[in-house]
mmCIF file of C-alpha atoms in Angstrom:
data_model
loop_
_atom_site.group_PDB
_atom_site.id
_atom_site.type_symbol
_atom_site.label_atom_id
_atom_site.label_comp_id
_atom_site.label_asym_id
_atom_site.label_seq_id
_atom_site.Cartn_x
_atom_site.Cartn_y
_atom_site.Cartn_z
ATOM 1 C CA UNK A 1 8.424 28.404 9.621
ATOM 2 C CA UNK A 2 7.245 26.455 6.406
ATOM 3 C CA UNK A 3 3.423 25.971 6.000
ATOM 4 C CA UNK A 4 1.639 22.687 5.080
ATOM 5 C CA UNK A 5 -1.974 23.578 3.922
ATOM 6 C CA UNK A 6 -4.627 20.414 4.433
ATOM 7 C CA UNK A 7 -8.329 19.976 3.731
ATOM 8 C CA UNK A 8 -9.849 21.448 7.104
ATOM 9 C CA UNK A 9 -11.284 22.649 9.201
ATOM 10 C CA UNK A 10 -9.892 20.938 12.827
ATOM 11 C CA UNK A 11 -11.020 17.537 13.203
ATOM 12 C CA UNK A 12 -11.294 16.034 9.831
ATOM 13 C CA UNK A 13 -9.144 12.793 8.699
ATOM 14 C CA UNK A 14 -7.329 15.040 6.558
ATOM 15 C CA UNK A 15 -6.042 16.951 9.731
ATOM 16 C CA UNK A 16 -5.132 14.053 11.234
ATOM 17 C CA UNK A 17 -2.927 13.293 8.525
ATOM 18 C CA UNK A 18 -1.136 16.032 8.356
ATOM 19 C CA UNK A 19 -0.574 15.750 11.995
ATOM 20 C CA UNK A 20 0.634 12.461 11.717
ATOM 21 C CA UNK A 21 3.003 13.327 9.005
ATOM 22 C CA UNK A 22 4.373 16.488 10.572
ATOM 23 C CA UNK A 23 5.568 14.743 13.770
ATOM 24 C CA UNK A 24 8.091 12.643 11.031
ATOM 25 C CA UNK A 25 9.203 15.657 9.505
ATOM 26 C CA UNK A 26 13.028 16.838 10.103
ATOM 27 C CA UNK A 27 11.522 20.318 9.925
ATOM 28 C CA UNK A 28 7.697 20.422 11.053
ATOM 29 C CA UNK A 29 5.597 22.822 9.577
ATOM 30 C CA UNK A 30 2.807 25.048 10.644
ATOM 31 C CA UNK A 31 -0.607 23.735 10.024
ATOM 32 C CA UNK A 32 -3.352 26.237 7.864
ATOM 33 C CA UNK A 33 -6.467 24.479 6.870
ATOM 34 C CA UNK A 34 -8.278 25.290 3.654
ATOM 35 C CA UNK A 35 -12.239 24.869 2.863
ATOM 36 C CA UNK A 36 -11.651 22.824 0.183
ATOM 37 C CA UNK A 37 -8.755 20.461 -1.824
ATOM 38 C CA UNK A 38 -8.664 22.952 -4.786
ATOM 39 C CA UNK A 39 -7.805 25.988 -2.327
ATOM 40 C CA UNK A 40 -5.264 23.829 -0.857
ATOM 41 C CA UNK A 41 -3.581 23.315 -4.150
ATOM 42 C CA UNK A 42 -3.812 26.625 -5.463
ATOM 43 C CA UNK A 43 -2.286 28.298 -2.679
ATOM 44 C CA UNK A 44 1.061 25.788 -3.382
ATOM 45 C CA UNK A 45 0.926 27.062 -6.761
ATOM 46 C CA UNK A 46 0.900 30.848 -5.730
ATOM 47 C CA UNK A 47 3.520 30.042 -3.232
ATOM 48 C CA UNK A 48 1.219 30.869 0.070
ATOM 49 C CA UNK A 49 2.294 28.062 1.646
ATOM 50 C CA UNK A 50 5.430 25.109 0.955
ATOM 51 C CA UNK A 51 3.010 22.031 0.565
ATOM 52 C CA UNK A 52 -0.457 20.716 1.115
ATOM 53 C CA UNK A 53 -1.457 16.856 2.134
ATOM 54 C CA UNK A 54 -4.887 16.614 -0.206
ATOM 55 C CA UNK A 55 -6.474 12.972 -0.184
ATOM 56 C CA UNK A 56 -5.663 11.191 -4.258
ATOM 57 C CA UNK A 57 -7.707 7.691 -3.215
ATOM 58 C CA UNK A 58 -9.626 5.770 -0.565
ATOM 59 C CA UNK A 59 -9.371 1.991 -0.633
ATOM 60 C CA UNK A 60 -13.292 1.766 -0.925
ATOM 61 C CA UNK A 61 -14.835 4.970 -2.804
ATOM 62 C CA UNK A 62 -11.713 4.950 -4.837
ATOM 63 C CA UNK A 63 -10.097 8.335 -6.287
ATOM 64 C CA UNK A 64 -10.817 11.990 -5.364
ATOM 65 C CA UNK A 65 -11.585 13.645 -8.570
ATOM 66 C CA UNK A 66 -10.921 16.831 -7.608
ATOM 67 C CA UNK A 67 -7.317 16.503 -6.722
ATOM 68 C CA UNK A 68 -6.003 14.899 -10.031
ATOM 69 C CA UNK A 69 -7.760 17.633 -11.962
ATOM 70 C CA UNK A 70 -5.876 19.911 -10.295
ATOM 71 C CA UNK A 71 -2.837 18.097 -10.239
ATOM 72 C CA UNK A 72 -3.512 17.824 -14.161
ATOM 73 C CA UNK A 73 -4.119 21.384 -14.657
ATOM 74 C CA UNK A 74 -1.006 22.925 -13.793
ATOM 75 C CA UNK A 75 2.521 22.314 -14.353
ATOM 76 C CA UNK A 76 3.111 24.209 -11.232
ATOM 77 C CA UNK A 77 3.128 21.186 -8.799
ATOM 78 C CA UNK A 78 5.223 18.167 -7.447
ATOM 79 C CA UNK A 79 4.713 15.250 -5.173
ATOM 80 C CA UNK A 80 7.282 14.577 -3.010
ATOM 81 C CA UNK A 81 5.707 12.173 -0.553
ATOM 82 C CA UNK A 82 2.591 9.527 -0.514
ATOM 83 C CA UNK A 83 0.968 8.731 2.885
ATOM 84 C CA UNK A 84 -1.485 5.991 3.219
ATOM 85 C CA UNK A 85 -3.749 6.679 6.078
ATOM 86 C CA UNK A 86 -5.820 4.274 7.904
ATOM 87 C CA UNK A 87 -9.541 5.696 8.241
ATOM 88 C CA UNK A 88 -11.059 5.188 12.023
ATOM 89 C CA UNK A 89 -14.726 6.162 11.969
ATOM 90 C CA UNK A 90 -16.502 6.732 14.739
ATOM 91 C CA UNK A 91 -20.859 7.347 15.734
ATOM 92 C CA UNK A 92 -20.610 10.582 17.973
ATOM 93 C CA UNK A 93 -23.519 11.764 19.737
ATOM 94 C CA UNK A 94 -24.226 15.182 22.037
ATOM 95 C CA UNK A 95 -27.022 13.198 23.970
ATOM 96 C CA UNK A 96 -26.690 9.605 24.633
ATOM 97 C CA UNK A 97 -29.808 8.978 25.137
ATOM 98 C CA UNK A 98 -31.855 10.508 22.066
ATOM 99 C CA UNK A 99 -33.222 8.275 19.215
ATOM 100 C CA UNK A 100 -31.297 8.464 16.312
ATOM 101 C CA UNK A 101 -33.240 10.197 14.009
ATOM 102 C CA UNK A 102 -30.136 11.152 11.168
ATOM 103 C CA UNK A 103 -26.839 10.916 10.726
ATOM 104 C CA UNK A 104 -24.366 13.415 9.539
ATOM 105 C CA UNK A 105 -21.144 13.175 7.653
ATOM 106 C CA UNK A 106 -18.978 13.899 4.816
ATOM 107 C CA UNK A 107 -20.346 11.855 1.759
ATOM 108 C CA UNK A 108 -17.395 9.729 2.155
ATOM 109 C CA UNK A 109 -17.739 8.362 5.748
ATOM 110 C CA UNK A 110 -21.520 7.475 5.158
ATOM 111 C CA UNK A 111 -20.710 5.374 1.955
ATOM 112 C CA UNK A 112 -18.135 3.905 3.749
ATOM 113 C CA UNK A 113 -19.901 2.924 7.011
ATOM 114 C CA UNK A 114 -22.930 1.395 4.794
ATOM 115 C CA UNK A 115 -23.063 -1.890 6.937
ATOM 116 C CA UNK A 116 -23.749 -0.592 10.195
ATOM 117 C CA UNK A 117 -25.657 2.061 9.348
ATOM 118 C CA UNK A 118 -28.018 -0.670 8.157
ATOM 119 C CA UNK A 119 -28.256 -2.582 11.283
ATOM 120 C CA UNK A 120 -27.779 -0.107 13.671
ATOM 121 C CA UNK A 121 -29.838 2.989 12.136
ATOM 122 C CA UNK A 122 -31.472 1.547 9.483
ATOM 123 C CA UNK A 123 -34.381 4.140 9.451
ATOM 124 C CA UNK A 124 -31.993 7.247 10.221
ATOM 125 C CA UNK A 125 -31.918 10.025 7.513
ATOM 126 C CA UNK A 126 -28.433 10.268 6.240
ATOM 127 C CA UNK A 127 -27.292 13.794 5.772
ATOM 128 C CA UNK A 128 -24.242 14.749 3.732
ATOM 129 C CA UNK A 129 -21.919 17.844 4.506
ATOM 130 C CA UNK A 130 -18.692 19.474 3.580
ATOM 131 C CA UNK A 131 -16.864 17.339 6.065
ATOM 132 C CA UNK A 132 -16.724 14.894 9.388
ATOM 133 C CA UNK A 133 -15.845 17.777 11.326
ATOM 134 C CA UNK A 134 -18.642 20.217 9.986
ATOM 135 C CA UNK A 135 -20.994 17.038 10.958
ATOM 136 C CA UNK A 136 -19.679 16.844 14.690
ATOM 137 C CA UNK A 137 -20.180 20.967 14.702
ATOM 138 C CA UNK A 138 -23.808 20.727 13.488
ATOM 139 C CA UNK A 139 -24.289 17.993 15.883
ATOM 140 C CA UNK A 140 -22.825 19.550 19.006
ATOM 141 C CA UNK A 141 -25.231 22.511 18.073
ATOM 142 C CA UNK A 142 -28.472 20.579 17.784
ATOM 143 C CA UNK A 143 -31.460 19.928 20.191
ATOM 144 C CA UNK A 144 -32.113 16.500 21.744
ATOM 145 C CA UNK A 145 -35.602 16.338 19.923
ATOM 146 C CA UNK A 146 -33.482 16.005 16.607
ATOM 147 C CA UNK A 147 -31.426 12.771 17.658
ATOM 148 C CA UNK A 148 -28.654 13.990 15.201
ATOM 149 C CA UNK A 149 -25.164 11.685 15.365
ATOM 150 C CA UNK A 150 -22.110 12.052 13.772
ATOM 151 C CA UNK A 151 -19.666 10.059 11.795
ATOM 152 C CA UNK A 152 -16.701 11.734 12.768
ATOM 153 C CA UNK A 153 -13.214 11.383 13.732
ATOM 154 C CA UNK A 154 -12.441 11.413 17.781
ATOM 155 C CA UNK A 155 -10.762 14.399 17.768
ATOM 156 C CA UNK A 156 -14.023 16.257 16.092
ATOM 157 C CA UNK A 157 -15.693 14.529 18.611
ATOM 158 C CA UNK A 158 -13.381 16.017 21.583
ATOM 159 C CA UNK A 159 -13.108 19.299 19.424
ATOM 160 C CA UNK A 160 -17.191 19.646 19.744
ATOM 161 C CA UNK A 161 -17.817 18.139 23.513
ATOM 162 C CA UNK A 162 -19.444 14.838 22.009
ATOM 163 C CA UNK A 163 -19.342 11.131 23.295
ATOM 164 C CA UNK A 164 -18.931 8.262 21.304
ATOM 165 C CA UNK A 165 -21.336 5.496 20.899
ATOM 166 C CA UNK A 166 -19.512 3.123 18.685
ATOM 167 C CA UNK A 167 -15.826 3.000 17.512
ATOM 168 C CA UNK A 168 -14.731 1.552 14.335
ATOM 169 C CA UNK A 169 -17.670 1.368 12.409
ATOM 170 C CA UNK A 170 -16.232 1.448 8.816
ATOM 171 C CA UNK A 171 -17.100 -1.250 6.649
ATOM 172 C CA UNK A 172 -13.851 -2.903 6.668
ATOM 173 C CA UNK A 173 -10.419 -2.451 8.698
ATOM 174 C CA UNK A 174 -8.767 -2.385 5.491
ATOM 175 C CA UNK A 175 -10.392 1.174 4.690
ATOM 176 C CA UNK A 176 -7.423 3.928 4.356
ATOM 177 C CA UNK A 177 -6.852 6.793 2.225
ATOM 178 C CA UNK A 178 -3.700 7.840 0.651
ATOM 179 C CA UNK A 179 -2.546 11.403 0.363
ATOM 180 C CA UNK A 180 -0.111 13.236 -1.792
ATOM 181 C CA UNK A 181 1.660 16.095 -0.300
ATOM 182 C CA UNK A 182 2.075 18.502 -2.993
ATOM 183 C CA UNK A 183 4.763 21.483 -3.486
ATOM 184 C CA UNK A 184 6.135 23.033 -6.109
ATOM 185 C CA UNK A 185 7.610 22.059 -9.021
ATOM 186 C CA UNK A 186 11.302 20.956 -8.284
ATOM 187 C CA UNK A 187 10.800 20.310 -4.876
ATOM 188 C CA UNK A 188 12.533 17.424 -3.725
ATOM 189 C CA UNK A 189 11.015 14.940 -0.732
ATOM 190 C CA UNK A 190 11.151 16.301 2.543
ATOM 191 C CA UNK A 191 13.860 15.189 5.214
ATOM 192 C CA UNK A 192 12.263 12.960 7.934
ATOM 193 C CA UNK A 193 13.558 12.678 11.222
ATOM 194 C CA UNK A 194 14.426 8.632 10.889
ATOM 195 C CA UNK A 195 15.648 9.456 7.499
ATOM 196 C CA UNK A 196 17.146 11.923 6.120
ATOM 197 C CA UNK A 197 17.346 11.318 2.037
ATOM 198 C CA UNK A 198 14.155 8.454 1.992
ATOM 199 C CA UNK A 199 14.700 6.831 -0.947
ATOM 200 C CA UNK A 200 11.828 7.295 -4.038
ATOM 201 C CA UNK A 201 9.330 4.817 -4.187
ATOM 202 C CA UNK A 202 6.766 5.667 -7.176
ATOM 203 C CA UNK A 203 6.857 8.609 -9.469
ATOM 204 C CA UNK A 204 3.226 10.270 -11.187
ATOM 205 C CA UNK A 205 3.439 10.919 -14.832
ATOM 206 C CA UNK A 206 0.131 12.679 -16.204
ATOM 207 C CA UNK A 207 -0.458 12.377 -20.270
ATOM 208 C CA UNK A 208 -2.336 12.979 -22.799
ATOM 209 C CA UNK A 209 -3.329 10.577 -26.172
ATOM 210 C CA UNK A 210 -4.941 10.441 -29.102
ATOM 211 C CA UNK A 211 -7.688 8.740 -28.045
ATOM 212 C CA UNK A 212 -9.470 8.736 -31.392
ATOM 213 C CA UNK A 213 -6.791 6.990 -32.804
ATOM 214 C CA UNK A 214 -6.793 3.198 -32.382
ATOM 215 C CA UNK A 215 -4.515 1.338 -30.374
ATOM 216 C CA UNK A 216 -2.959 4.499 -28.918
ATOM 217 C CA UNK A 217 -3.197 3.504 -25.559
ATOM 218 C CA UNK A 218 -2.183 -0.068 -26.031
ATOM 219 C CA UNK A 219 1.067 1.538 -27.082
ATOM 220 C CA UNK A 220 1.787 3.499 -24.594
ATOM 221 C CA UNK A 221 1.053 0.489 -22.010
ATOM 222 C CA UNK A 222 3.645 -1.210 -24.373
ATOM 223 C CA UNK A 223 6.630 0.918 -24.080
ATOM 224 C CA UNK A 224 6.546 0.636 -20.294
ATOM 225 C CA UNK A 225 5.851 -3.518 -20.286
ATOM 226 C CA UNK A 226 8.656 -3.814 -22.429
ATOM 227 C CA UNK A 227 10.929 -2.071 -20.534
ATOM 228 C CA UNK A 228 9.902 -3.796 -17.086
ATOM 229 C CA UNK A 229 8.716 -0.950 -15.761
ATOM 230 C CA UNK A 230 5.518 -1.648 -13.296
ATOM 231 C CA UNK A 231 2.590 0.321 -13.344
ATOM 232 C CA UNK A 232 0.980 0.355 -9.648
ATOM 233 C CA UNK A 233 -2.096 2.557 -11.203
ATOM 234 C CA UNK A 234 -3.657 4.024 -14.092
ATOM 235 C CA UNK A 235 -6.852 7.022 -13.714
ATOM 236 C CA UNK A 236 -8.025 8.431 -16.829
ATOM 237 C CA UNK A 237 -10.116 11.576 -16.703
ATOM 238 C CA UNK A 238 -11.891 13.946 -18.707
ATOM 239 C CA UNK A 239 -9.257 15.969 -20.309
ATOM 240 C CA UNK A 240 -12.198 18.854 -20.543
ATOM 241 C CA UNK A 241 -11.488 19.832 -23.789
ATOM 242 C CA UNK A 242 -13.989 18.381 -25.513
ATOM 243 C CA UNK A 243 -16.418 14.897 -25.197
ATOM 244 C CA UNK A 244 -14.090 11.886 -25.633
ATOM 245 C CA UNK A 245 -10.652 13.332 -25.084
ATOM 246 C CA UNK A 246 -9.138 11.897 -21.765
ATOM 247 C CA UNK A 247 -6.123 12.393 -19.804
ATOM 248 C CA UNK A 248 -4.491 9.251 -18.064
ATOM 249 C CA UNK A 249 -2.332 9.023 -14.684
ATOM 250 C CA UNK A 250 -0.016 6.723 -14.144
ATOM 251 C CA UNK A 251 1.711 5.752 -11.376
ATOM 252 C CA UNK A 252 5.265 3.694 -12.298
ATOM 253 C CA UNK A 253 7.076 2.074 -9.542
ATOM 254 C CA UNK A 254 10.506 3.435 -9.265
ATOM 255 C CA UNK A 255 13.142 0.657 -9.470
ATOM 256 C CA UNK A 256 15.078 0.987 -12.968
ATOM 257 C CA UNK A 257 16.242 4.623 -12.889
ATOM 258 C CA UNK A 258 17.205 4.102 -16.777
ATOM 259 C CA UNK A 259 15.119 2.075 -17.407
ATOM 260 C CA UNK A 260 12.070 3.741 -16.623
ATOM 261 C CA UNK A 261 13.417 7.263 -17.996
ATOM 262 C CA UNK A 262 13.917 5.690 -21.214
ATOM 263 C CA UNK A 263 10.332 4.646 -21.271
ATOM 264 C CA UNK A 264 8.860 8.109 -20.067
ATOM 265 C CA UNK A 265 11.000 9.176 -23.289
ATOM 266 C CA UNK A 266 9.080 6.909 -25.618
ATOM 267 C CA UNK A 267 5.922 7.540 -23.858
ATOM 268 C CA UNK A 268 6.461 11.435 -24.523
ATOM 269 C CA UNK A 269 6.748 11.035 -28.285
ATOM 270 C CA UNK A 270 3.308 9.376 -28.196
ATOM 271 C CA UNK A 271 1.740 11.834 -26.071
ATOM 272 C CA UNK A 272 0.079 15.155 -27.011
ATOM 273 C CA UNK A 273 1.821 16.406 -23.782
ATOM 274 C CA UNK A 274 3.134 14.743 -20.760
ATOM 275 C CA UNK A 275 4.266 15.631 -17.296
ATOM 276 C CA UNK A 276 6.075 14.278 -14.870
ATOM 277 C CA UNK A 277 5.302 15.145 -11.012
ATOM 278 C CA UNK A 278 8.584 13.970 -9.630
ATOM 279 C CA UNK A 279 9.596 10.716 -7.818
ATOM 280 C CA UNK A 280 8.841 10.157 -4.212
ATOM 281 C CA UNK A 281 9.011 7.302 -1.063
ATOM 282 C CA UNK A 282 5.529 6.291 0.633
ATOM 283 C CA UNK A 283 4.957 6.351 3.715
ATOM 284 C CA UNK A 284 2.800 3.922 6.135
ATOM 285 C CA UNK A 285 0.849 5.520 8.728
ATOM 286 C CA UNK A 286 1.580 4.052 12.297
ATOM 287 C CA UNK A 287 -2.722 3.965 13.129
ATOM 288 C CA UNK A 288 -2.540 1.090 9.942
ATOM 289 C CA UNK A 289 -3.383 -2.170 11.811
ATOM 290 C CA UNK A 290 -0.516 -4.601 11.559
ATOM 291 C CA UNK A 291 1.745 -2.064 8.855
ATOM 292 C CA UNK A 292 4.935 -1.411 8.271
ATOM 293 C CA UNK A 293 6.070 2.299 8.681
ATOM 294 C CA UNK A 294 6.928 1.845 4.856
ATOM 295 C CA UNK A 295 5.075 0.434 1.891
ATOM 296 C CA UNK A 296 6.393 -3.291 0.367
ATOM 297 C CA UNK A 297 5.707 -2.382 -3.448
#
């Protein structure tokens, strides 16, 4: 059976993700969770496992550095699928009755549950860890004279024997995440069950430009507005080569085959390299209130 690596260990969103995606896959795949998003990636790109679902962007803390570096660093990879996941956080506690004293979760999760944390624990240390379901562990593990809670996901809270006290305490309804799930270079995107050849939706191109040169950028913006080619996003990041050299991702909705391939072309001449990562559908998650199982780009 083929392996899909996520960010783990059991109970974190990003497990729940790749749950959620591997019950729509024509052929599911054996779960193996990895410490961290870079481990994830690298063992696609030594062939250890077929793909990993690593989180690109949340809708409020915006993009996961980590990923596109990696993504940027190799011309190993491909993304063959996008799933935007809708992020239910929840206050988990092993003793209902203890004063909360701090509260634990991933860096993410407290950022994004700022507003209640301020009415509801506003003099509560906040304590960051390596992930929600490291924060229900240390939780289930602590004393009631520490009134520790977590911000966690249910099924770390079922995982670790907690209870929760409040349900949907994220900022905002609207918070999700979307996820790439990355294989190898070439891969095509993966059969699902209620269709068998989905149809591409978005495609990543990664480049670098002269940035020291003026107008460079405003020319490679130009090619793809001329051509009516759409650009859902654009990241830049340090191209770590040296201070003020950047590499940009875009993300080009896929409508025009020709089009768009014509303007990649142009693009490429003005690059000092480019890559593309493939074109692939996005998918909805069902938990997104009121969504669509597909996007509407």
């Amino acid at each position: 059976m083929d392996t899909l690596g996520f960010l783990g260990p059991l109970g974190t969103h990003s497990e729940a993700a790749a749950l959620h995606l591997n019950s729509f896959l024509d052929e599911p795949r054996e779960l193996m969770g990895f410490p961290a998003i870079f481990q994830a990636l690298l063992a696609v790109e030594e062939a250890q496992v077929k793909g990993a679902l690593v989180p690109v962007e949340n809708s409020l803390e915006g993009s996961v550095n980590i990923t596109l570096d990696t993504l940027s660093a190799s011309d190993a990879f491909a993304v063959t699928l996008e799933l935007i996941w809708g992020v239910r956080n929840e206050l988990m506690v092993k003793y209902p009755q203890s004063e909360i004293r701090s509260v634990i979760s991933h860096a993410q999760p407290l950022s994004q549950c700022r507003a209640y944390l301020k009415a509801h624990c506003p003099h509560a240390k906040l304590v960051a860890v390596s992930s929600t379901a490291e924060a229900a562990r240390l939780v289930a593990e602590s004393r009631p004279a520490d009134g520790c809670v977590a911000i966690c996901t249910a099924r770390a809270g079922e995982l670790y024997g907690l209870f929760p006290v409040a349900k949907d305490i994220q900022d905002t309804m609207a918070n999700c995440t979307r996820f790439f799930l990355v294989e190898r270079a070439g891969a095509n995107p993966p059969a699902l069950r209620f269709c068998k050849e989905p149809v591409p939706e978005k495609m990543l191109v990664i480049l670098q430009i002269d940035g020291k040169r003026a107008g460079s950028l405003c020319e490679v913006l130009q090619e793809f507005a001329s051509r009516g080619v759409n650009m859902v996003r654009i990241e830049s990041r340090p191209a770590r080569t040296e201070f003020g050299a950047y590499i940009f991702f875009f993300e080009l909705e896929v409508k025009d085959k020709e089009q768009l391939a014509a303007s990649i072309a142009a693009v490429r001449e003005k690059s000092i390299w480019l890559r593309t990562l493939g074109a692939f559908p996005v998918l909805t998650a069902a938990n997104l209130k009121g969504a669509s199982l597909w996007s509407s780009l």
